[in-house]
C-alpha cells in the first residue's frame, strides 16, 4: 500500500495550504509520484495540487462520501503513486457541527495515517508547547507524528520555540515568513491555479531549505485502504459537455470519472468563448460568473442554451451554473441578460448568503430514491417566479428559497447545492442524456 501523510493546521490561516503545496512541489522535484488530496468540499486547493503534482487531486470528505467512500477513492487513485499527501481543512479536529465527521482528524483515522501539524508561531514561543500538547493528546487515535513551525521570525525565535516543545514529537521544519510564495485570496477563497504562475522549482527549493523532507518521507505510513473496487465500464455511447473556463471551474474529478463509468465521454467547452459542442447533456459547475458577466452576456452559448433546454437537452447546473441559467444577473449595479433557462433572476451581494454542508430530500422519487449530500457557498441572492418548481427540500442548508433548492425546467436542474457523485444520482442524469440522444 502507498504510504501517506496528512498535513493539518491548528486552525484556518496558519499556512497549511502553502506548506502542503510546498511539500508536494519538493517531493515532485525529487521525481516522486505524488498523489494529492484535500480534506473537505473545497475546489480551489485541489486545483493547485493538480498543477503542482501533475496528477488530479481528489477530495476526501467523510460527510459527503462516508468513510468507505474515502477509502475507496484513495485505493482507486493512489496505487501507482510513491506517496500520498493529504492537505487538511480548518483546524485538525474541526468537523461538521461539534463532531469529528468531515474533519482532518477523521480522515487521518479513516486512512490510519500520521499527521504533520503546522503551528503558526508568530508572536509566541513557549506557548507553542501548550498548543502541541493539547493537539497531540486530545484524541489518542490521531497520531501527531511531526511539527512544522510556520511564520518563524528568526533563527533565535525558532530555537526558543523548539527548546520549549516536548521531545517526543520531532520538529521537522521551521519556515520563515515569505509573502511571495503565498497564494492571494478573494471572496470565495484562494485564486485558482490557472490564475497563478507557478515557480515550482523555487517553491521546492524553499521547502528543501526549511523542512526536513527526508523526515517527511520517514514519517509517512501505509494508507489503510481496501483493494479498489473493479468497475465494469460500458461502452461509450454519449457525450456530456462540461463548462470549463475562468467563469466555471469548480468541479470534482470524481464526477467526471462517474460520468465515464456510466458510458459518457466528457467534452470540455467554454461558455465564455461561445462554443457549444455536439453533446447529449451539459454540466455547468460553480465558479466566478460575476467576474465575467459581460463576456457571458455576449456569448453565443448564452443565446443558444434557452433553445437547447426547451428542446429537452438535459442540463445540470450548480451555484455559478444556476446564476448563469437565470434570466438576469445584477452585479455592481449593472444588470446582465443571461441564458434565461430557469424562471428566476439573481444578483450579487457583498455579504455571505450561505456557507456549509447540505442535505436535500428529493421531491421526485424518480429522480433519486435517497437524500443527496453536498455543500453551499455563495454571495448571491436568487428570486424565483411564482410558478417555479423545485427538485429538493433542504433538510440541512438554505437552498434557493424557503428551504427548497434545485429549480426544474424542461430537463434542466439548477441549484445552489454543490453535490458529490457519492450521493448525486449520476446514473439518472446520464440516463436522461442517453434518452435525449436516442430520440
GROMACS .gro file of C-alpha atoms in nm, residues 88-318:
model
  231
   88UNK     CA    1  -0.630   1.912   0.586
   89UNK     CA    2  -0.910   2.162   0.636
   90UNK     CA    3  -0.959   2.428   0.906
   91UNK     CA    4  -0.819   2.310   1.240
   92UNK     CA    5  -0.721   1.945   1.283
   93UNK     CA    6  -1.032   1.849   1.482
   94UNK     CA    7  -1.289   2.083   1.323
   95UNK     CA    8  -1.574   1.882   1.173
   96UNK     CA    9  -1.942   1.927   1.098
   97UNK     CA   10  -2.128   2.085   1.391
   98UNK     CA   11  -1.944   1.968   1.705
   99UNK     CA   12  -1.848   1.626   1.568
  100UNK     CA   13  -1.534   1.482   1.413
  101UNK     CA   14  -1.716   1.400   1.087
  102UNK     CA   15  -1.557   1.574   0.786
  103UNK     CA   16  -1.257   1.684   0.992
  104UNK     CA   17  -0.892   1.630   0.907
  105UNK     CA   18  -0.865   1.410   1.215
  106UNK     CA   19  -1.149   1.189   1.091
  107UNK     CA   20  -0.979   1.141   0.753
  108UNK     CA   21  -0.645   1.066   0.923
  109UNK     CA   22  -0.817   0.800   1.135
  110UNK     CA   23  -1.009   0.664   0.837
  111UNK     CA   24  -0.684   0.612   0.642
  112UNK     CA   25  -0.480   0.535   0.956
  113UNK     CA   26  -0.203   0.776   0.856
  114UNK     CA   27   0.005   1.011   1.072
  115UNK     CA   28  -0.038   1.387   1.092
  116UNK     CA   29   0.217   1.663   1.050
  117UNK     CA   30   0.084   1.962   1.244
  118UNK     CA   31   0.153   2.316   1.120
  119UNK     CA   32   0.167   2.574   1.401
  120UNK     CA   33   0.186   2.945   1.327
  121UNK     CA   34   0.429   3.063   1.597
  122UNK     CA   35   0.418   3.430   1.510
  123UNK     CA   36   0.402   3.621   1.839
  124UNK     CA   37   0.466   3.321   2.066
  125UNK     CA   38   0.743   3.095   2.194
  126UNK     CA   39   0.675   2.863   2.491
  127UNK     CA   40   0.300   2.881   2.434
  128UNK     CA   41   0.353   2.662   2.129
  129UNK     CA   42   0.429   2.375   2.368
  130UNK     CA   43   0.084   2.403   2.525
  131UNK     CA   44  -0.076   2.402   2.180
  132UNK     CA   45   0.118   2.094   2.073
  133UNK     CA   46   0.040   1.912   2.397
  134UNK     CA   47  -0.331   1.975   2.353
  135UNK     CA   48  -0.343   1.872   1.990
  136UNK     CA   49  -0.129   1.561   2.034
  137UNK     CA   50  -0.326   1.431   2.335
  138UNK     CA   51  -0.683   1.536   2.250
  139UNK     CA   52  -0.761   1.216   2.055
  140UNK     CA   53  -0.522   0.923   2.112
  141UNK     CA   54  -0.633   0.769   1.781
  142UNK     CA   55  -0.489   1.066   1.591
  143UNK     CA   56  -0.112   1.037   1.567
  144UNK     CA   57   0.059   1.376   1.553
  145UNK     CA   58   0.394   1.249   1.431
  146UNK     CA   59   0.573   1.572   1.346
  147UNK     CA   60   0.552   1.950   1.372
  148UNK     CA   61   0.628   2.230   1.128
  149UNK     CA   62   0.669   2.576   1.279
  150UNK     CA   63   0.547   2.845   1.039
  151UNK     CA   64   0.598   3.221   1.037
  152UNK     CA   65   0.923   3.195   1.234
  153UNK     CA   66   1.074   3.536   1.293
  154UNK     CA   67   1.444   3.446   1.321
  155UNK     CA   68   1.679   3.155   1.397
  156UNK     CA   69   1.674   3.256   1.766
  157UNK     CA   70   1.293   3.256   1.766
  158UNK     CA   71   1.298   2.906   1.618
  159UNK     CA   72   1.533   2.781   1.891
  160UNK     CA   73   1.321   2.936   2.167
  161UNK     CA   74   1.013   2.752   2.041
  162UNK     CA   75   1.191   2.422   1.976
  163UNK     CA   76   1.353   2.421   2.321
  164UNK     CA   77   1.010   2.458   2.483
  165UNK     CA   78   0.841   2.176   2.292
  166UNK     CA   79   0.815   1.821   2.425
  167UNK     CA   80   1.083   1.595   2.282
  168UNK     CA   81   0.857   1.308   2.180
  169UNK     CA   82   0.729   1.483   1.865
  170UNK     CA   83   1.002   1.597   1.625
  171UNK     CA   84   1.013   1.943   1.473
  172UNK     CA   85   1.072   1.870   1.106
  173UNK     CA   86   1.055   2.224   0.974
  174UNK     CA   87   1.091   2.589   1.069
  175UNK     CA   88   0.958   2.816   0.797
  176UNK     CA   89   1.036   3.188   0.790
  177UNK     CA   90   0.791   3.449   0.671
  178UNK     CA   91   0.789   3.478   0.294
  179UNK     CA   92   0.490   3.652   0.138
  180UNK     CA   93   0.577   3.587  -0.225
  181UNK     CA   94   0.508   3.213  -0.207
  182UNK     CA   95   0.158   3.259  -0.063
  183UNK     CA   96  -0.148   3.239  -0.289
  184UNK     CA   97  -0.370   3.551  -0.278
  185UNK     CA   98  -0.737   3.517  -0.185
  186UNK     CA   99  -1.075   3.676  -0.261
  187UNK     CA  100  -1.443   3.629  -0.172
  188UNK     CA  101  -1.469   3.253  -0.242
  189UNK     CA  102  -1.119   3.163  -0.121
  190UNK     CA  103  -0.779   3.149  -0.286
  191UNK     CA  104  -0.723   3.230  -0.651
  192UNK     CA  105  -0.747   2.927  -0.879
  193UNK     CA  106  -0.438   2.751  -1.009
  194UNK     CA  107  -0.486   2.878  -1.367
  195UNK     CA  108  -0.460   3.235  -1.232
  196UNK     CA  109  -0.115   3.185  -1.079
  197UNK     CA  110   0.222   3.144  -1.248
  198UNK     CA  111   0.398   2.863  -1.066
  199UNK     CA  112   0.769   2.856  -0.998
  200UNK     CA  113   0.767   2.506  -0.854
  201UNK     CA  114   1.148   2.486  -0.857
  202UNK     CA  115   1.166   2.792  -0.632
  203UNK     CA  116   0.888   2.656  -0.410
  204UNK     CA  117   1.062   2.318  -0.385
  205UNK     CA  118   1.398   2.478  -0.303
  206UNK     CA  119   1.240   2.689  -0.029
  207UNK     CA  120   1.087   2.380   0.136
  208UNK     CA  121   1.406   2.176   0.098
  209UNK     CA  122   1.589   2.456   0.277
  210UNK     CA  123   1.345   2.483   0.567
  211UNK     CA  124   1.181   2.141   0.604
  212UNK     CA  125   1.346   1.803   0.657
  213UNK     CA  126   1.192   1.629   0.358
  214UNK     CA  127   1.362   1.300   0.444
  215UNK     CA  128   1.182   1.312   0.779
  216UNK     CA  129   0.851   1.366   0.600
  217UNK     CA  130   0.913   1.053   0.395
  218UNK     CA  131   1.016   0.855   0.704
  219UNK     CA  132   0.704   0.961   0.896
  220UNK     CA  133   0.468   0.851   0.617
  221UNK     CA  134   0.291   0.520   0.676
  222UNK     CA  135   0.087   0.290   0.451
  223UNK     CA  136  -0.271   0.407   0.394
  224UNK     CA  137  -0.522   0.160   0.535
  225UNK     CA  138  -0.743   0.108   0.232
  226UNK     CA  139  -0.910  -0.196   0.077
  227UNK     CA  140  -0.848  -0.319  -0.275
  228UNK     CA  141  -1.010  -0.085  -0.520
  229UNK     CA  142  -1.346  -0.195  -0.650
  230UNK     CA  143  -1.336  -0.314  -1.009
  231UNK     CA  144  -1.581  -0.108  -1.215
  232UNK     CA  145  -1.717  -0.264  -1.531
  233UNK     CA  146  -1.740   0.030  -1.767
  234UNK     CA  147  -1.994   0.013  -2.051
  235UNK     CA  148  -1.902   0.124  -2.398
  236UNK     CA  149  -1.907   0.498  -2.457
  237UNK     CA  150  -2.230   0.589  -2.635
  238UNK     CA  151  -2.295   0.957  -2.550
  239UNK     CA  152  -2.122   1.288  -2.482
  240UNK     CA  153  -2.162   1.523  -2.185
  241UNK     CA  154  -2.038   1.879  -2.225
  242UNK     CA  155  -1.871   2.026  -1.918
  243UNK     CA  156  -1.832   2.404  -1.898
  244UNK     CA  157  -1.467   2.475  -1.826
  245UNK     CA  158  -1.321   2.826  -1.831
  246UNK     CA  159  -1.245   3.101  -1.577
  247UNK     CA  160  -1.618   3.152  -1.513
  248UNK     CA  161  -1.691   2.782  -1.448
  249UNK     CA  162  -1.411   2.594  -1.276
  250UNK     CA  163  -1.546   2.431  -0.956
  251UNK     CA  164  -1.564   2.056  -1.016
  252UNK     CA  165  -1.482   1.725  -0.853
  253UNK     CA  166  -1.268   1.498  -1.066
  254UNK     CA  167  -1.474   1.212  -0.923
  255UNK     CA  168  -1.784   1.347  -1.102
  256UNK     CA  169  -1.607   1.322  -1.438
  257UNK     CA  170  -1.499   0.968  -1.352
  258UNK     CA  171  -1.858   0.880  -1.265
  259UNK     CA  172  -1.982   1.011  -1.600
  260UNK     CA  173  -1.724   0.799  -1.780
  261UNK     CA  174  -1.808   0.494  -1.570
  262UNK     CA  175  -2.167   0.530  -1.693
  263UNK     CA  176  -2.062   0.529  -2.058
  264UNK     CA  177  -2.026   0.903  -2.124
  265UNK     CA  178  -1.744   1.088  -2.294
  266UNK     CA  179  -1.664   1.414  -2.114
  267UNK     CA  180  -1.625   1.707  -2.356
  268UNK     CA  181  -1.496   2.034  -2.211
  269UNK     CA  182  -1.610   2.363  -2.361
  270UNK     CA  183  -1.604   2.733  -2.276
  271UNK     CA  184  -1.932   2.925  -2.244
  272UNK     CA  185  -1.725   3.245  -2.240
  273UNK     CA  186  -1.577   3.158  -2.579
  274UNK     CA  187  -1.922   3.079  -2.715
  275UNK     CA  188  -1.864   2.730  -2.843
  276UNK     CA  189  -2.139   2.470  -2.783
  277UNK     CA  190  -2.018   2.122  -2.874
  278UNK     CA  191  -2.238   1.848  -3.015
  279UNK     CA  192  -2.335   1.684  -2.686
  280UNK     CA  193  -2.622   1.494  -2.528
  281UNK     CA  194  -2.616   1.679  -2.195
  282UNK     CA  195  -2.445   1.973  -2.026
  283UNK     CA  196  -2.295   2.013  -1.679
  284UNK     CA  197  -2.239   2.369  -1.555
  285UNK     CA  198  -2.032   2.380  -1.238
  286UNK     CA  199  -1.967   2.664  -0.999
  287UNK     CA  200  -1.707   2.935  -1.037
  288UNK     CA  201  -1.696   3.310  -1.087
  289UNK     CA  202  -1.963   3.416  -1.338
  290UNK     CA  203  -1.982   3.752  -1.159
  291UNK     CA  204  -1.630   3.834  -1.278
  292UNK     CA  205  -1.711   3.752  -1.640
  293UNK     CA  206  -2.077   3.854  -1.663
  294UNK     CA  207  -2.024   4.083  -1.963
  295UNK     CA  208  -1.843   3.814  -2.163
  296UNK     CA  209  -2.117   3.566  -2.077
  297UNK     CA  210  -2.393   3.810  -2.175
  298UNK     CA  211  -2.233   3.848  -2.519
  299UNK     CA  212  -2.158   3.479  -2.565
  300UNK     CA  213  -2.313   3.268  -2.838
  301UNK     CA  214  -2.351   2.988  -2.582
  302UNK     CA  215  -2.576   3.210  -2.372
  303UNK     CA  216  -2.803   3.276  -2.668
  304UNK     CA  217  -2.828   2.907  -2.759
  305UNK     CA  218  -2.892   2.749  -2.418
  306UNK     CA  219  -3.257   2.851  -2.387
  307UNK     CA  220  -3.347   2.680  -2.713
  308UNK     CA  221  -3.143   2.371  -2.631
  309UNK     CA  222  -3.311   2.343  -2.291
  310UNK     CA  223  -3.657   2.384  -2.445
  311UNK     CA  224  -3.568   2.105  -2.689
  312UNK     CA  225  -3.511   1.877  -2.388
  313UNK     CA  226  -3.132   1.874  -2.365
  314UNK     CA  227  -3.052   1.761  -2.008
  315UNK     CA  228  -2.865   2.034  -1.820
  316UNK     CA  229  -2.736   2.009  -1.464
  317UNK     CA  230  -2.608   2.330  -1.302
  318UNK     CA  231  -2.461   2.411  -0.960
   0.00000   0.00000   0.00000
